[in-house]
PDB file of C-alpha atoms in Angstrom:
ATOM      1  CA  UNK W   1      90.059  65.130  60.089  1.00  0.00           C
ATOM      2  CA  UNK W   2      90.296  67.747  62.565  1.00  0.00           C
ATOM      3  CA  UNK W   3      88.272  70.719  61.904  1.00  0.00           C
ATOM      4  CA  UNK W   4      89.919  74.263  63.637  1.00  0.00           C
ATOM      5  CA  UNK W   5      87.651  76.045  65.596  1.00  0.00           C
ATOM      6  CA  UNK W   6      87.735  80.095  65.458  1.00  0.00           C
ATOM      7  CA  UNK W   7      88.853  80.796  68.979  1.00  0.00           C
ATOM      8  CA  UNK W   8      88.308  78.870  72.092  1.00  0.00           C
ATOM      9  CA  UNK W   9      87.629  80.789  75.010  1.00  0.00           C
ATOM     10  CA  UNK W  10      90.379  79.938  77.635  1.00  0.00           C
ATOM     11  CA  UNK W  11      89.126  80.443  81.480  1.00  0.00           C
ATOM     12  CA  UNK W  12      91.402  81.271  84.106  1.00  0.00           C
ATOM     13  CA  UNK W  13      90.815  80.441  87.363  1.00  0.00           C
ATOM     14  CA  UNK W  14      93.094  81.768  90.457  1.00  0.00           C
ATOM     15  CA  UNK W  15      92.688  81.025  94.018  1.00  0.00           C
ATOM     16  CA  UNK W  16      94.157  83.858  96.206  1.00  0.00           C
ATOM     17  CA  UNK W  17      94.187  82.391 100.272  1.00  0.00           C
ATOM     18  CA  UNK W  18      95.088  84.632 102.797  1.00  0.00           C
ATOM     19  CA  UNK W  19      93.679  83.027 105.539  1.00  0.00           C
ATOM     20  CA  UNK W  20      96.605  83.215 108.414  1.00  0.00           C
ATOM     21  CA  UNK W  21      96.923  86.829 108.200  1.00  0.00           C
ATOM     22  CA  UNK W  22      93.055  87.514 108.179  1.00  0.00           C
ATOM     23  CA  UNK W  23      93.039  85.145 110.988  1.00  0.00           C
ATOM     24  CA  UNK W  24      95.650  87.762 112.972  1.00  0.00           C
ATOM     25  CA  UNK W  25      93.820  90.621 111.824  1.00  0.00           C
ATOM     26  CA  UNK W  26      96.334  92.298 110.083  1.00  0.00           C
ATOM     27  CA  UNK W  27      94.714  91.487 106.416  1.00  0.00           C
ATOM     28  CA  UNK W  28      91.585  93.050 105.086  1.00  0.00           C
ATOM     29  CA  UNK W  29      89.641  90.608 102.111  1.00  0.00           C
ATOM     30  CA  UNK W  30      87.149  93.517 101.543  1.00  0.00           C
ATOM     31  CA  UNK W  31      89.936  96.092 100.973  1.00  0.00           C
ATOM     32  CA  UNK W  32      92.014  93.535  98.707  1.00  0.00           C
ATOM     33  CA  UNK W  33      88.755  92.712  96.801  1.00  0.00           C
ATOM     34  CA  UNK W  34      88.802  96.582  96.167  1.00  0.00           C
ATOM     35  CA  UNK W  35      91.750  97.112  95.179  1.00  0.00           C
ATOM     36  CA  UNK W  36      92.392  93.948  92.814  1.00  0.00           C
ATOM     37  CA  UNK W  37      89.213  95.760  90.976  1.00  0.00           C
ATOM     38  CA  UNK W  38      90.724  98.751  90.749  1.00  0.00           C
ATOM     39  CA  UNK W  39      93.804  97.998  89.682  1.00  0.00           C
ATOM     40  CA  UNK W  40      93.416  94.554  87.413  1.00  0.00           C
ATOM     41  CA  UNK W  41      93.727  95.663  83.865  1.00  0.00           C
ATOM     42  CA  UNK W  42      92.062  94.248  80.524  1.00  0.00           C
ATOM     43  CA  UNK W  43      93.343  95.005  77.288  1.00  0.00           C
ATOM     44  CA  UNK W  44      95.153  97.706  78.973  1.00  0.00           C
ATOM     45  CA  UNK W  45      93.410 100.040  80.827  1.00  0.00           C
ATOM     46  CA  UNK W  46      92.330  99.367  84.909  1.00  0.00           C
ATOM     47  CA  UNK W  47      88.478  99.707  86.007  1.00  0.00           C
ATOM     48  CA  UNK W  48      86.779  97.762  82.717  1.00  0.00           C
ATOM     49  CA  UNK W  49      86.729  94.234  83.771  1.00  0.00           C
ATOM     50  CA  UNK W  50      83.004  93.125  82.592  1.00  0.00           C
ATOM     51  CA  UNK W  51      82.032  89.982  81.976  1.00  0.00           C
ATOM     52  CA  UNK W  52      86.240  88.896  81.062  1.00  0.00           C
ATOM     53  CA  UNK W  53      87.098  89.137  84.352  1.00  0.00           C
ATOM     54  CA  UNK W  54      85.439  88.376  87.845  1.00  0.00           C
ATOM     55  CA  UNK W  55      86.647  88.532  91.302  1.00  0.00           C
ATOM     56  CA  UNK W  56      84.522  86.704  94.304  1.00  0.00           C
ATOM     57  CA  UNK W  57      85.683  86.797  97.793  1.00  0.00           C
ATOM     58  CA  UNK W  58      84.915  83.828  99.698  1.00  0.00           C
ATOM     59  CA  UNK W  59      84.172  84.262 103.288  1.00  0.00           C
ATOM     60  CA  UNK W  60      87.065  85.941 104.961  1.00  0.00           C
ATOM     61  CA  UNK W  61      89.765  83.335 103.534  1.00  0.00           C
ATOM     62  CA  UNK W  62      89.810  83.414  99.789  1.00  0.00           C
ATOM     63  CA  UNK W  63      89.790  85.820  96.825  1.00  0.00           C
ATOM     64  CA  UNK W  64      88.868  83.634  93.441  1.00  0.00           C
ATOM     65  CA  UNK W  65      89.660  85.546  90.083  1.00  0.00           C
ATOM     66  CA  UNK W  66      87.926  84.042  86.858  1.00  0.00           C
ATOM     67  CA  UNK W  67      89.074  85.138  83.539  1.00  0.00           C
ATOM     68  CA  UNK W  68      87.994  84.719  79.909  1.00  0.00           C
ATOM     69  CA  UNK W  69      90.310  86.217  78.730  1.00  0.00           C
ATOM     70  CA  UNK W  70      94.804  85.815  78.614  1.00  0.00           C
ATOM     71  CA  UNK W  71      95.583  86.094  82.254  1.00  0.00           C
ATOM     72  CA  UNK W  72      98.755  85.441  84.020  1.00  0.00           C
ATOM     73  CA  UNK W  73      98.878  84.295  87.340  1.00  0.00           C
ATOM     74  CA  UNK W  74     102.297  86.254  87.989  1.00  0.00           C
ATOM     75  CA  UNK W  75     100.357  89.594  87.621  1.00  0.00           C
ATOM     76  CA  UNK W  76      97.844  88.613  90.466  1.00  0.00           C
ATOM     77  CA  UNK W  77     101.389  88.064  92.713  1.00  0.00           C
ATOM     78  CA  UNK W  78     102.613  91.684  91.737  1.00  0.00           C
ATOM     79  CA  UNK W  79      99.346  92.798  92.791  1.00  0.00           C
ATOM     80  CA  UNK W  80      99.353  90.997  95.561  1.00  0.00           C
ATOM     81  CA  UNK W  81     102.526  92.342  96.610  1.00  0.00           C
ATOM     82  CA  UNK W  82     101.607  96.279  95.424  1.00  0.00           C
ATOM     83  CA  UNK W  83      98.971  95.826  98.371  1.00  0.00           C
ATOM     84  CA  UNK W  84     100.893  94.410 100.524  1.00  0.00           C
ATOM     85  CA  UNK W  85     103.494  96.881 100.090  1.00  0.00           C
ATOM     86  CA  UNK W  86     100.591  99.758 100.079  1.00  0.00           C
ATOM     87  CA  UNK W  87      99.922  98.663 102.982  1.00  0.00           C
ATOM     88  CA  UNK W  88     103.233  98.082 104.890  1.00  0.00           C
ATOM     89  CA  UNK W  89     102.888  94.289 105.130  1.00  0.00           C
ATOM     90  CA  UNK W  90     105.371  93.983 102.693  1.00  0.00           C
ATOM     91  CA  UNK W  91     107.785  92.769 105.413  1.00  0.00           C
ATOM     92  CA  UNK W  92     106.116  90.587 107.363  1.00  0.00           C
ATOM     93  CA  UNK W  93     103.606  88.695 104.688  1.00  0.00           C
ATOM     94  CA  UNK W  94     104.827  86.677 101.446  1.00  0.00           C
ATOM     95  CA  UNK W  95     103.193  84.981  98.847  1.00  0.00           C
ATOM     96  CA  UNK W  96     104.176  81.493  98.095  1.00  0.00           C
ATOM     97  CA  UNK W  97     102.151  79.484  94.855  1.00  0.00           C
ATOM     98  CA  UNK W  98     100.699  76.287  96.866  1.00  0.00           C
ATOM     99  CA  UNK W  99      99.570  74.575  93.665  1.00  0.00           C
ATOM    100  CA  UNK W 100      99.177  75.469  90.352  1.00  0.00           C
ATOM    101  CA  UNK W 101      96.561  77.870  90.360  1.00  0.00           C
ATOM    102  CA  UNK W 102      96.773  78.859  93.962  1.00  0.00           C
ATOM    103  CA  UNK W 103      98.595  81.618  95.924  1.00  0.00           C
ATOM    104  CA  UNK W 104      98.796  81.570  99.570  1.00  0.00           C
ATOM    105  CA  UNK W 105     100.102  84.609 102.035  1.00  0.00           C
ATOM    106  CA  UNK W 106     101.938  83.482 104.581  1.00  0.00           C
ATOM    107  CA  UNK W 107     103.799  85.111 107.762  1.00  0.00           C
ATOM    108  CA  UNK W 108     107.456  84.991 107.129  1.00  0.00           C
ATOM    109  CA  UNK W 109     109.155  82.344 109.890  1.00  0.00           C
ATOM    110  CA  UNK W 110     111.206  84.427 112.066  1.00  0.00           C
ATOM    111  CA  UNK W 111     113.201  82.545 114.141  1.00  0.00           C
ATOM    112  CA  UNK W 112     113.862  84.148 117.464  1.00  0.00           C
ATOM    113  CA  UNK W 113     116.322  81.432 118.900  1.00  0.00           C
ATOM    114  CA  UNK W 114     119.585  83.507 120.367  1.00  0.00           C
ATOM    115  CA  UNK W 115     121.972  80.295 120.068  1.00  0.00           C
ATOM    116  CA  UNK W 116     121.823  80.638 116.129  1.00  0.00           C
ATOM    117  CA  UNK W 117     123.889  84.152 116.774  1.00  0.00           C
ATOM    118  CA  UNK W 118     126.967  83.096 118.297  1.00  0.00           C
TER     119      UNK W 118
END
């Protein structure tokens, strides 16, 4: 007999890793930390995350966003790419999901080799 429980509270955990571009200094965790809590929205409206919601930068490599409550991982890549494109890194850094819960910017591979042009 399986007895249903009110509501289980479902935790989100997502791993943002940017650390190639903070290793070329073009990528600022403290200003992305900023902005994600600014701009992540609960129950629709930005700026009242609480205790649903927390965001913990690790080092100067990772951004780790717990939630409580529904959370989608493809609105941390729009954010991700609203800063990005804030900005103006829009078109040299991507981000690519590495696992499951994990997003990862990258530089985009730009080949410079002139024989591919002929």
């Amino acid at each position: 007999m399986v007895i249903p429980s009110a509501k289980v509270a479902t935790k989100h955990k997502f791993v943002i890793d940017y650390s190639k571009p903070a290793a070329d200094q073009v990528f600022d965790g403290a200003d992305f930390e900023k902005f994600l809590n600014d701009r992540i929205k609960v129950e629709g409206k930005t700026g009242q995350l609480g205790e649903n919601v927390k965001i913990v930068r690790d080092g100067n490599s990772k951004i780790t966003v717990t939630s409580n409550v529904p959370f989608s991982k493809r609105y941390l890549k729009y954010l991700t790419k609203k800063f990005l494109k804030k900005n103006s890194l829009r078109d040299w850094i991507r981000v690519v999901a590495s696992g499951k819960d994990v997003y990862q910017l990258r530089f985009y591979n730009i080949s410079t080799d002139d024989a591919e042009e002929d």
